[in-house]
């Protein structure tokens, strides 16, 4: 291997390796759709376990805190059964809160959706009349040819009889999702109750391939990654709840139709960084405008801007407090790549994934710089 010590040969070897890696990456992109299909198939089979893991992940910290409080109690029964009692308390509270929210919100949401669907043909007709009134003699709207859009924008397509099979499949998927959620609840309870044994199993599997110091390093990184995702999820959910409450109060005062439904939509859209507020606000303004309340729509637009300013300058700095530490350009990159690869889920979790990638890259660079300093 003495020939590798020659600078010219090493330089050509590096060039060869770079080209080889580029070719491998190109071939990897060819198989990328198949890889994603395989991952999606595995997730579909293990969907109850994936959902159960997410539920257990969300409820882990509250369960640990309550278990710690019960273990310090003077009562022997509470100390002995602290874990089981904490899990029962957390899940009972979770189900009670979920039940209250559904019982209070679902009836109003149902009535709002029913009324909105009933009035959609009227909104459609008024929109088409407005478009037709603005079309010139050449069939163009403000200089743009919209013939293809008009041909495809037919409300009757959504109510054709040949789509009944799709509607029945949708009902089946809803029932399947309910069953998966019930299974996931049970699985998550087992995960929380036997978390030490699950950690031990993972550690034993890793010990077959890695030395102890590597396993400890993986554990440290896993804890930090979990903290990043946990802080992001809870801060975003809390921020979305606050925005929904503020929007619901303002919309009710202004007499906006479907105020509860649109307020919830505003909160959900607020989970998407940067673009979510624009999407949610635009939908609210359009629905208010189509309902015939033109002046109210303008007032709602101003109210939404005020709500977003309060959220961005007062609420988010206190709740989210920029925990991800990402610049806006990286956030937009995370949303774009995440949405392109994994859809809506990728949009939601692209930001913490980018924060994890940033943390790992910083650690690698710090280790290499430290190694170079020691060598010098």
mmCIF file of C-alpha atoms in Angstrom:
data_model
loop_
_atom_site.group_PDB
_atom_site.id
_atom_site.type_symbol
_atom_site.label_atom_id
_atom_site.label_comp_id
_atom_site.label_asym_id
_atom_site.label_seq_id
_atom_site.Cartn_x
_atom_site.Cartn_y
_atom_site.Cartn_z
ATOM 1 C CA UNK A 1 0.000 0.000 0.000
ATOM 2 C CA UNK A 2 3.012 2.323 -0.342
ATOM 3 C CA UNK A 3 1.676 3.678 -3.644
ATOM 4 C CA UNK A 4 -1.155 5.365 -1.676
ATOM 5 C CA UNK A 5 1.412 7.612 -0.026
ATOM 6 C CA UNK A 6 2.055 9.356 -3.340
ATOM 7 C CA UNK A 7 0.050 12.620 -3.460
ATOM 8 C CA UNK A 8 -0.842 12.264 -7.152
ATOM 9 C CA UNK A 9 -2.306 8.773 -6.711
ATOM 10 C CA UNK A 10 -4.213 9.778 -3.590
ATOM 11 C CA UNK A 11 -5.690 12.747 -5.440
ATOM 12 C CA UNK A 12 -6.913 10.525 -8.272
ATOM 13 C CA UNK A 13 -8.267 8.027 -5.759
ATOM 14 C CA UNK A 14 -10.323 10.773 -4.100
ATOM 15 C CA UNK A 15 -11.684 11.849 -7.499
ATOM 16 C CA UNK A 16 -12.624 8.242 -8.278
ATOM 17 C CA UNK A 17 -14.388 7.856 -4.928
ATOM 18 C CA UNK A 18 -16.334 11.086 -5.454
ATOM 19 C CA UNK A 19 -17.549 9.936 -8.875
ATOM 20 C CA UNK A 20 -18.392 6.490 -7.503
ATOM 21 C CA UNK A 21 -20.456 8.061 -4.707
ATOM 22 C CA UNK A 22 -22.244 10.311 -7.203
ATOM 23 C CA UNK A 23 -23.135 7.283 -9.352
ATOM 24 C CA UNK A 24 -24.381 5.381 -6.299
ATOM 25 C CA UNK A 25 -26.449 8.385 -5.230
ATOM 26 C CA UNK A 26 -27.940 8.664 -8.728
ATOM 27 C CA UNK A 27 -28.904 4.971 -8.723
ATOM 28 C CA UNK A 28 -30.300 5.391 -5.211
ATOM 29 C CA UNK A 29 -32.623 8.138 -6.504
ATOM 30 C CA UNK A 30 -33.919 5.703 -9.148
ATOM 31 C CA UNK A 31 -34.991 3.275 -6.415
ATOM 32 C CA UNK A 32 -36.250 6.002 -4.071
ATOM 33 C CA UNK A 33 -39.980 5.556 -4.958
ATOM 34 C CA UNK A 34 -39.727 1.821 -4.259
ATOM 35 C CA UNK A 35 -37.982 2.501 -0.967
ATOM 36 C CA UNK A 36 -40.727 4.920 0.096
ATOM 37 C CA UNK A 37 -43.391 2.420 -0.970
ATOM 38 C CA UNK A 38 -41.724 -0.246 1.155
ATOM 39 C CA UNK A 39 -41.509 2.080 4.162
ATOM 40 C CA UNK A 40 -45.168 3.087 3.697
ATOM 41 C CA UNK A 41 -46.198 -0.586 3.511
ATOM 42 C CA UNK A 42 -44.328 -1.395 6.736
ATOM 43 C CA UNK A 43 -45.867 1.616 8.495
ATOM 44 C CA UNK A 44 -49.321 0.571 7.288
ATOM 45 C CA UNK A 45 -48.896 -2.860 8.866
ATOM 46 C CA UNK A 46 -47.437 -1.439 12.091
ATOM 47 C CA UNK A 47 -49.754 1.602 12.195
ATOM 48 C CA UNK A 48 -51.259 0.821 15.647
ATOM 49 C CA UNK A 49 -47.743 0.443 17.083
ATOM 50 C CA UNK A 50 -46.579 3.694 15.454
ATOM 51 C CA UNK A 51 -49.618 5.595 16.772
ATOM 52 C CA UNK A 52 -49.174 3.924 20.163
ATOM 53 C CA UNK A 53 -45.546 5.011 20.281
ATOM 54 C CA UNK A 54 -46.555 8.607 19.465
ATOM 55 C CA UNK A 55 -49.199 8.601 22.234
ATOM 56 C CA UNK A 56 -46.752 7.090 24.726
ATOM 57 C CA UNK A 57 -44.132 9.649 23.686
ATOM 58 C CA UNK A 58 -46.546 12.557 24.275
ATOM 59 C CA UNK A 59 -47.798 11.256 27.632
ATOM 60 C CA UNK A 60 -44.381 10.109 28.897
ATOM 61 C CA UNK A 61 -43.328 13.266 30.744
ATOM 62 C CA UNK A 62 -46.654 13.840 32.561
ATOM 63 C CA UNK A 63 -46.735 10.162 33.549
ATOM 64 C CA UNK A 64 -43.171 10.304 34.916
ATOM 65 C CA UNK A 65 -43.892 13.455 36.943
ATOM 66 C CA UNK A 66 -47.059 12.002 38.487
ATOM 67 C CA UNK A 67 -45.270 8.717 39.208
ATOM 68 C CA UNK A 68 -42.522 10.657 41.003
ATOM 69 C CA UNK A 69 -45.098 12.509 43.128
ATOM 70 C CA UNK A 70 -46.917 9.293 44.046
ATOM 71 C CA UNK A 71 -43.675 7.476 44.888
ATOM 72 C CA UNK A 72 -42.897 10.184 47.479
ATOM 73 C CA UNK A 73 -46.286 9.882 49.181
ATOM 74 C CA UNK A 74 -46.589 8.556 52.734
ATOM 75 C CA UNK A 75 -49.200 5.998 51.711
ATOM 76 C CA UNK A 76 -47.604 2.581 51.022
ATOM 77 C CA UNK A 77 -50.241 1.635 48.466
ATOM 78 C CA UNK A 78 -49.518 4.762 46.432
ATOM 79 C CA UNK A 79 -45.756 4.206 46.631
ATOM 80 C CA UNK A 80 -46.006 0.557 45.640
ATOM 81 C CA UNK A 81 -48.347 1.134 42.690
ATOM 82 C CA UNK A 82 -47.074 4.561 41.641
ATOM 83 C CA UNK A 83 -46.483 3.607 38.009
ATOM 84 C CA UNK A 84 -49.805 1.876 37.405
ATOM 85 C CA UNK A 85 -51.747 4.627 39.173
ATOM 86 C CA UNK A 86 -49.909 7.362 37.251
ATOM 87 C CA UNK A 87 -50.697 5.665 33.929
ATOM 88 C CA UNK A 88 -54.365 5.202 34.896
ATOM 89 C CA UNK A 89 -54.594 8.851 35.968
ATOM 90 C CA UNK A 90 -52.919 10.165 32.807
ATOM 91 C CA UNK A 91 -55.024 8.088 30.430
ATOM 92 C CA UNK A 92 -58.249 8.773 32.332
ATOM 93 C CA UNK A 93 -57.502 12.508 32.206
ATOM 94 C CA UNK A 94 -56.573 12.263 28.517
ATOM 95 C CA UNK A 95 -59.795 10.428 27.624
ATOM 96 C CA UNK A 96 -61.972 12.734 29.768
ATOM 97 C CA UNK A 97 -60.491 15.859 28.165
ATOM 98 C CA UNK A 98 -60.805 14.297 24.701
ATOM 99 C CA UNK A 99 -64.406 13.302 25.425
ATOM 100 C CA UNK A 100 -65.315 16.771 26.698
ATOM 101 C CA UNK A 101 -63.738 18.447 23.685
ATOM 102 C CA UNK A 102 -65.504 16.102 21.278
ATOM 103 C CA UNK A 103 -68.871 16.348 23.045
ATOM 104 C CA UNK A 104 -68.725 20.144 23.105
ATOM 105 C CA UNK A 105 -67.086 20.795 19.751
ATOM 106 C CA UNK A 106 -68.344 17.991 17.500
ATOM 107 C CA UNK A 107 -72.065 18.983 17.532
ATOM 108 C CA UNK A 108 -71.256 22.596 16.627
ATOM 109 C CA UNK A 109 -68.664 21.496 14.088
ATOM 110 C CA UNK A 110 -71.185 19.087 12.561
ATOM 111 C CA UNK A 111 -73.829 21.808 12.253
ATOM 112 C CA UNK A 112 -71.278 24.231 10.792
ATOM 113 C CA UNK A 113 -70.027 21.674 8.260
ATOM 114 C CA UNK A 114 -73.574 20.675 7.351
ATOM 115 C CA UNK A 115 -74.570 24.303 6.808
ATOM 116 C CA UNK A 116 -71.371 25.020 4.854
ATOM 117 C CA UNK A 117 -71.889 22.002 2.571
ATOM 118 C CA UNK A 118 -75.526 23.004 2.059
ATOM 119 C CA UNK A 119 -74.503 26.511 1.011
ATOM 120 C CA UNK A 120 -71.546 25.429 -1.150
ATOM 121 C CA UNK A 121 -73.646 25.314 -4.357
ATOM 122 C CA UNK A 122 -74.735 28.906 -3.702
ATOM 123 C CA UNK A 123 -71.142 29.995 -3.069
ATOM 124 C CA UNK A 124 -70.102 28.170 -6.234
ATOM 125 C CA UNK A 125 -72.825 29.840 -8.290
ATOM 126 C CA UNK A 126 -72.011 33.335 -6.998
ATOM 127 C CA UNK A 127 -68.300 32.754 -7.677
ATOM 128 C CA UNK A 128 -68.963 31.560 -11.234
ATOM 129 C CA UNK A 129 -71.305 34.511 -11.857
ATOM 130 C CA UNK A 130 -68.575 36.873 -10.687
ATOM 131 C CA UNK A 131 -66.010 35.171 -12.949
ATOM 132 C CA UNK A 132 -68.382 35.202 -15.942
ATOM 133 C CA UNK A 133 -69.091 38.902 -15.431
ATOM 134 C CA UNK A 134 -65.368 39.682 -15.635
ATOM 135 C CA UNK A 135 -64.565 37.526 -18.692
ATOM 136 C CA UNK A 136 -63.937 39.488 -21.876
ATOM 137 C CA UNK A 137 -65.072 38.643 -25.409
ATOM 138 C CA UNK A 138 -62.027 36.392 -25.985
ATOM 139 C CA UNK A 139 -62.931 34.231 -22.993
ATOM 140 C CA UNK A 140 -60.081 35.536 -20.856
ATOM 141 C CA UNK A 141 -60.136 36.747 -17.264
ATOM 142 C CA UNK A 142 -57.815 39.729 -16.733
ATOM 143 C CA UNK A 143 -55.836 38.566 -19.773
ATOM 144 C CA UNK A 144 -55.545 34.905 -18.682
ATOM 145 C CA UNK A 145 -57.148 31.972 -20.486
ATOM 146 C CA UNK A 146 -59.147 30.066 -17.844
ATOM 147 C CA UNK A 147 -61.118 27.726 -20.113
ATOM 148 C CA UNK A 148 -59.435 24.616 -18.664
ATOM 149 C CA UNK A 149 -60.075 25.780 -15.113
ATOM 150 C CA UNK A 150 -63.752 26.456 -15.844
ATOM 151 C CA UNK A 151 -64.126 23.045 -17.474
ATOM 152 C CA UNK A 152 -62.711 21.310 -14.397
ATOM 153 C CA UNK A 153 -64.424 23.531 -11.828
ATOM 154 C CA UNK A 154 -67.774 21.739 -11.790
ATOM 155 C CA UNK A 155 -69.448 21.069 -8.479
ATOM 156 C CA UNK A 156 -71.487 18.189 -9.912
ATOM 157 C CA UNK A 157 -68.308 16.091 -10.142
ATOM 158 C CA UNK A 158 -68.277 15.760 -6.364
ATOM 159 C CA UNK A 159 -71.786 14.254 -6.278
ATOM 160 C CA UNK A 160 -71.668 11.752 -9.134
ATOM 161 C CA UNK A 161 -73.115 8.293 -8.433
ATOM 162 C CA UNK A 162 -70.017 6.528 -9.749
ATOM 163 C CA UNK A 163 -68.116 8.000 -6.804
ATOM 164 C CA UNK A 164 -70.241 6.192 -4.218
ATOM 165 C CA UNK A 165 -67.586 3.464 -3.965
ATOM 166 C CA UNK A 166 -65.027 6.103 -2.992
ATOM 167 C CA UNK A 167 -67.364 7.429 -0.302
ATOM 168 C CA UNK A 168 -67.919 3.911 1.076
ATOM 169 C CA UNK A 169 -64.173 3.342 1.112
ATOM 170 C CA UNK A 170 -63.827 6.586 3.054
ATOM 171 C CA UNK A 171 -66.321 5.332 5.656
ATOM 172 C CA UNK A 172 -64.372 2.063 5.911
ATOM 173 C CA UNK A 173 -61.119 3.987 6.428
ATOM 174 C CA UNK A 174 -62.713 6.022 9.224
ATOM 175 C CA UNK A 175 -63.841 2.836 10.970
ATOM 176 C CA UNK A 176 -60.398 1.303 10.507
ATOM 177 C CA UNK A 177 -58.788 4.444 11.958
ATOM 178 C CA UNK A 178 -61.024 4.214 15.057
ATOM 179 C CA UNK A 179 -60.013 0.575 15.604
ATOM 180 C CA UNK A 180 -56.332 1.443 15.100
ATOM 181 C CA UNK A 181 -56.633 4.268 17.637
ATOM 182 C CA UNK A 182 -58.174 1.959 20.253
ATOM 183 C CA UNK A 183 -55.408 -0.607 19.708
ATOM 184 C CA UNK A 184 -52.818 2.173 19.848
ATOM 185 C CA UNK A 185 -54.145 3.343 23.226
ATOM 186 C CA UNK A 186 -53.693 -0.155 24.685
ATOM 187 C CA UNK A 187 -50.236 -0.533 23.102
ATOM 188 C CA UNK A 188 -49.114 2.859 24.427
ATOM 189 C CA UNK A 189 -50.188 1.884 27.957
ATOM 190 C CA UNK A 190 -48.039 -1.249 27.759
ATOM 191 C CA UNK A 191 -45.132 0.808 26.408
ATOM 192 C CA UNK A 192 -45.306 3.232 29.331
ATOM 193 C CA UNK A 193 -45.764 0.482 31.914
ATOM 194 C CA UNK A 194 -42.821 -1.611 30.671
ATOM 195 C CA UNK A 195 -40.511 1.126 29.398
ATOM 196 C CA UNK A 196 -37.467 -0.127 31.354
ATOM 197 C CA UNK A 197 -37.744 -3.607 29.864
ATOM 198 C CA UNK A 198 -38.112 -2.132 26.354
ATOM 199 C CA UNK A 199 -34.983 -0.038 26.889
ATOM 200 C CA UNK A 200 -33.145 -3.117 28.128
ATOM 201 C CA UNK A 201 -34.150 -5.082 25.024
ATOM 202 C CA UNK A 202 -32.911 -2.278 22.742
ATOM 203 C CA UNK A 203 -29.665 -2.042 24.696
ATOM 204 C CA UNK A 204 -29.097 -5.811 24.485
ATOM 205 C CA UNK A 205 -29.674 -5.771 20.722
ATOM 206 C CA UNK A 206 -27.233 -2.892 20.253
ATOM 207 C CA UNK A 207 -24.645 -4.629 22.457
ATOM 208 C CA UNK A 208 -24.460 -7.434 19.890
ATOM 209 C CA UNK A 209 -22.977 -5.024 17.347
ATOM 210 C CA UNK A 210 -21.554 -2.035 19.258
ATOM 211 C CA UNK A 211 -19.220 -1.471 22.225
ATOM 212 C CA UNK A 212 -20.551 0.042 25.458
ATOM 213 C CA UNK A 213 -19.278 3.579 24.849
ATOM 214 C CA UNK A 214 -21.037 3.673 21.469
ATOM 215 C CA UNK A 215 -24.291 2.539 23.063
ATOM 216 C CA UNK A 216 -23.980 5.272 25.684
ATOM 217 C CA UNK A 217 -23.384 7.819 22.931
ATOM 218 C CA UNK A 218 -26.506 6.634 21.083
ATOM 219 C CA UNK A 219 -28.491 6.946 24.324
ATOM 220 C CA UNK A 220 -27.303 10.520 24.853
ATOM 221 C CA UNK A 221 -28.167 11.514 21.298
ATOM 222 C CA UNK A 222 -31.556 9.795 21.547
ATOM 223 C CA UNK A 223 -32.385 11.748 24.710
ATOM 224 C CA UNK A 224 -31.459 15.027 23.035
ATOM 225 C CA UNK A 225 -33.458 14.205 19.900
ATOM 226 C CA UNK A 226 -36.502 13.298 22.001
ATOM 227 C CA UNK A 227 -36.186 16.592 23.895
ATOM 228 C CA UNK A 228 -36.105 18.538 20.612
ATOM 229 C CA UNK A 229 -39.232 16.834 19.266
ATOM 230 C CA UNK A 230 -41.017 16.972 22.624
ATOM 231 C CA UNK A 231 -40.398 20.695 23.119
ATOM 232 C CA UNK A 232 -41.429 21.461 19.548
ATOM 233 C CA UNK A 233 -44.643 19.403 19.604
ATOM 234 C CA UNK A 234 -45.887 20.757 22.937
ATOM 235 C CA UNK A 235 -44.977 24.373 22.213
ATOM 236 C CA UNK A 236 -46.644 24.265 18.791
ATOM 237 C CA UNK A 237 -49.797 22.578 20.127
ATOM 238 C CA UNK A 238 -50.059 25.104 22.956
ATOM 239 C CA UNK A 239 -49.547 27.980 20.525
ATOM 240 C CA UNK A 240 -52.204 26.552 18.170
ATOM 241 C CA UNK A 241 -54.640 26.259 21.101
ATOM 242 C CA UNK A 242 -54.077 29.895 22.108
ATOM 243 C CA UNK A 243 -54.548 31.081 18.506
ATOM 244 C CA UNK A 244 -57.758 29.025 18.176
ATOM 245 C CA UNK A 245 -59.185 30.518 21.380
ATOM 246 C CA UNK A 246 -58.322 34.088 20.351
ATOM 247 C CA UNK A 247 -59.692 33.566 16.837
ATOM 248 C CA UNK A 248 -62.876 31.929 18.170
ATOM 249 C CA UNK A 249 -63.584 34.869 20.491
ATOM 250 C CA UNK A 250 -62.897 37.479 17.787
ATOM 251 C CA UNK A 251 -64.883 35.629 15.092
ATOM 252 C CA UNK A 252 -67.865 35.200 17.435
ATOM 253 C CA UNK A 253 -67.853 38.917 18.299
ATOM 254 C CA UNK A 254 -67.663 39.904 14.614
ATOM 255 C CA UNK A 255 -70.444 37.494 13.675
ATOM 256 C CA UNK A 256 -68.311 35.410 11.319
ATOM 257 C CA UNK A 257 -70.213 32.342 10.051
ATOM 258 C CA UNK A 258 -68.887 28.973 11.269
ATOM 259 C CA UNK A 259 -66.752 30.816 13.842
ATOM 260 C CA UNK A 260 -65.794 27.695 15.854
ATOM 261 C CA UNK A 261 -64.943 25.674 12.743
ATOM 262 C CA UNK A 262 -62.836 28.474 11.257
ATOM 263 C CA UNK A 263 -61.106 29.166 14.589
ATOM 264 C CA UNK A 264 -60.050 25.503 14.839
ATOM 265 C CA UNK A 265 -58.871 25.675 11.226
ATOM 266 C CA UNK A 266 -56.796 28.761 12.084
ATOM 267 C CA UNK A 267 -55.147 26.917 14.982
ATOM 268 C CA UNK A 268 -54.393 23.819 12.898
ATOM 269 C CA UNK A 269 -52.940 25.886 10.057
ATOM 270 C CA UNK A 270 -50.812 27.726 12.608
ATOM 271 C CA UNK A 271 -48.928 24.447 13.176
ATOM 272 C CA UNK A 272 -47.322 25.027 9.767
ATOM 273 C CA UNK A 273 -44.533 27.613 10.127
ATOM 274 C CA UNK A 274 -44.774 30.787 8.008
ATOM 275 C CA UNK A 275 -47.293 29.519 5.431
ATOM 276 C CA UNK A 276 -49.909 28.209 7.872
ATOM 277 C CA UNK A 277 -51.067 31.622 9.061
ATOM 278 C CA UNK A 278 -51.471 32.802 5.445
ATOM 279 C CA UNK A 279 -53.436 29.687 4.440
ATOM 280 C CA UNK A 280 -55.738 29.784 7.473
ATOM 281 C CA UNK A 281 -56.368 33.516 7.216
ATOM 282 C CA UNK A 282 -57.093 33.299 3.480
ATOM 283 C CA UNK A 283 -59.664 30.517 3.949
ATOM 284 C CA UNK A 284 -61.447 32.468 6.706
ATOM 285 C CA UNK A 285 -61.558 35.632 4.584
ATOM 286 C CA UNK A 286 -62.834 33.800 1.481
ATOM 287 C CA UNK A 287 -65.624 31.982 3.359
ATOM 288 C CA UNK A 288 -66.673 35.202 5.113
ATOM 289 C CA UNK A 289 -66.655 37.055 1.779
ATOM 290 C CA UNK A 290 -68.672 34.347 -0.015
ATOM 291 C CA UNK A 291 -71.251 34.316 2.778
ATOM 292 C CA UNK A 292 -72.210 37.825 1.673
ATOM 293 C CA UNK A 293 -70.504 39.788 4.459
ATOM 294 C CA UNK A 294 -68.074 41.892 2.421
ATOM 295 C CA UNK A 295 -67.421 44.547 5.068
ATOM 296 C CA UNK A 296 -67.070 41.880 7.763
ATOM 297 C CA UNK A 297 -64.496 40.103 5.580
ATOM 298 C CA UNK A 298 -62.334 43.240 5.542
ATOM 299 C CA UNK A 299 -62.670 43.616 9.324
ATOM 300 C CA UNK A 300 -61.817 39.912 9.736
ATOM 301 C CA UNK A 301 -58.694 40.404 7.590
ATOM 302 C CA UNK A 302 -57.529 43.200 9.905
ATOM 303 C CA UNK A 303 -58.392 41.104 12.988
ATOM 304 C CA UNK A 304 -56.405 38.125 11.654
ATOM 305 C CA UNK A 305 -53.376 40.353 11.049
ATOM 306 C CA UNK A 306 -53.629 41.644 14.639
ATOM 307 C CA UNK A 307 -53.968 38.076 16.008
ATOM 308 C CA UNK A 308 -50.918 36.935 14.037
ATOM 309 C CA UNK A 309 -48.898 39.930 15.242
ATOM 310 C CA UNK A 310 -49.830 39.189 18.866
ATOM 311 C CA UNK A 311 -48.968 35.530 18.323
ATOM 312 C CA UNK A 312 -45.662 36.222 16.582
ATOM 313 C CA UNK A 313 -44.388 38.989 18.875
ATOM 314 C CA UNK A 314 -45.840 38.114 22.300
ATOM 315 C CA UNK A 315 -47.108 34.521 22.536
ATOM 316 C CA UNK A 316 -44.590 32.553 20.462
ATOM 317 C CA UNK A 317 -41.480 34.104 22.081
ATOM 318 C CA UNK A 318 -42.824 33.001 25.490
ATOM 319 C CA UNK A 319 -44.181 29.579 24.508
ATOM 320 C CA UNK A 320 -41.894 28.482 21.686
ATOM 321 C CA UNK A 321 -39.028 30.834 22.634
ATOM 322 C CA UNK A 322 -37.163 29.902 19.416
ATOM 323 C CA UNK A 323 -36.186 26.543 20.926
ATOM 324 C CA UNK A 324 -35.220 25.090 17.562
ATOM 325 C CA UNK A 325 -32.650 27.853 16.972
ATOM 326 C CA UNK A 326 -33.123 27.641 13.188
ATOM 327 C CA UNK A 327 -32.874 30.560 10.804
ATOM 328 C CA UNK A 328 -35.910 31.258 8.570
ATOM 329 C CA UNK A 329 -34.104 29.945 5.471
ATOM 330 C CA UNK A 330 -33.532 26.543 7.142
ATOM 331 C CA UNK A 331 -37.149 26.451 8.332
ATOM 332 C CA UNK A 332 -38.394 27.037 4.775
ATOM 333 C CA UNK A 333 -35.993 24.363 3.497
ATOM 334 C CA UNK A 334 -37.278 21.912 6.127
ATOM 335 C CA UNK A 335 -40.910 22.606 5.181
ATOM 336 C CA UNK A 336 -40.207 22.247 1.448
ATOM 337 C CA UNK A 337 -38.194 19.026 1.689
ATOM 338 C CA UNK A 338 -40.419 17.511 4.382
ATOM 339 C CA UNK A 339 -43.592 18.294 2.461
ATOM 340 C CA UNK A 340 -42.142 16.985 -0.789
ATOM 341 C CA UNK A 341 -41.055 13.670 0.743
ATOM 342 C CA UNK A 342 -43.703 12.940 3.374
ATOM 343 C CA UNK A 343 -46.626 15.272 2.665
ATOM 344 C CA UNK A 344 -48.432 17.027 5.508
ATOM 345 C CA UNK A 345 -46.607 14.985 8.177
ATOM 346 C CA UNK A 346 -43.305 16.113 6.682
ATOM 347 C CA UNK A 347 -44.451 19.742 6.833
ATOM 348 C CA UNK A 348 -45.327 19.403 10.527
ATOM 349 C CA UNK A 349 -42.169 17.594 11.613
ATOM 350 C CA UNK A 350 -39.680 18.944 9.083
ATOM 351 C CA UNK A 351 -38.578 21.739 11.433
ATOM 352 C CA UNK A 352 -37.586 19.521 14.416
ATOM 353 C CA UNK A 353 -35.981 17.060 11.980
ATOM 354 C CA UNK A 354 -33.887 19.919 10.585
ATOM 355 C CA UNK A 355 -32.998 20.952 14.157
ATOM 356 C CA UNK A 356 -31.831 17.385 14.861
ATOM 357 C CA UNK A 357 -29.743 17.365 11.665
ATOM 358 C CA UNK A 358 -28.216 20.699 12.658
ATOM 359 C CA UNK A 359 -27.368 19.371 16.131
ATOM 360 C CA UNK A 360 -25.720 16.231 14.698
ATOM 361 C CA UNK A 361 -23.679 18.203 12.153
ATOM 362 C CA UNK A 362 -22.478 20.588 14.857
ATOM 363 C CA UNK A 363 -21.422 17.652 17.031
ATOM 364 C CA UNK A 364 -19.523 16.025 14.160
ATOM 365 C CA UNK A 365 -17.752 19.283 13.289
ATOM 366 C CA UNK A 366 -16.877 19.918 16.949
ATOM 367 C CA UNK A 367 -15.427 16.409 17.311
ATOM 368 C CA UNK A 368 -13.317 16.770 14.154
ATOM 369 C CA UNK A 369 -12.041 20.191 15.166
ATOM 370 C CA UNK A 370 -11.140 18.836 18.611
ATOM 371 C CA UNK A 371 -9.330 15.896 17.010
ATOM 372 C CA UNK A 372 -7.325 18.229 14.756
ATOM 373 C CA UNK A 373 -6.335 20.393 17.717
ATOM 374 C CA UNK A 374 -5.117 17.334 19.622
ATOM 375 C CA UNK A 375 -3.121 16.151 16.601
ATOM 376 C CA UNK A 376 -1.483 19.567 16.239
#
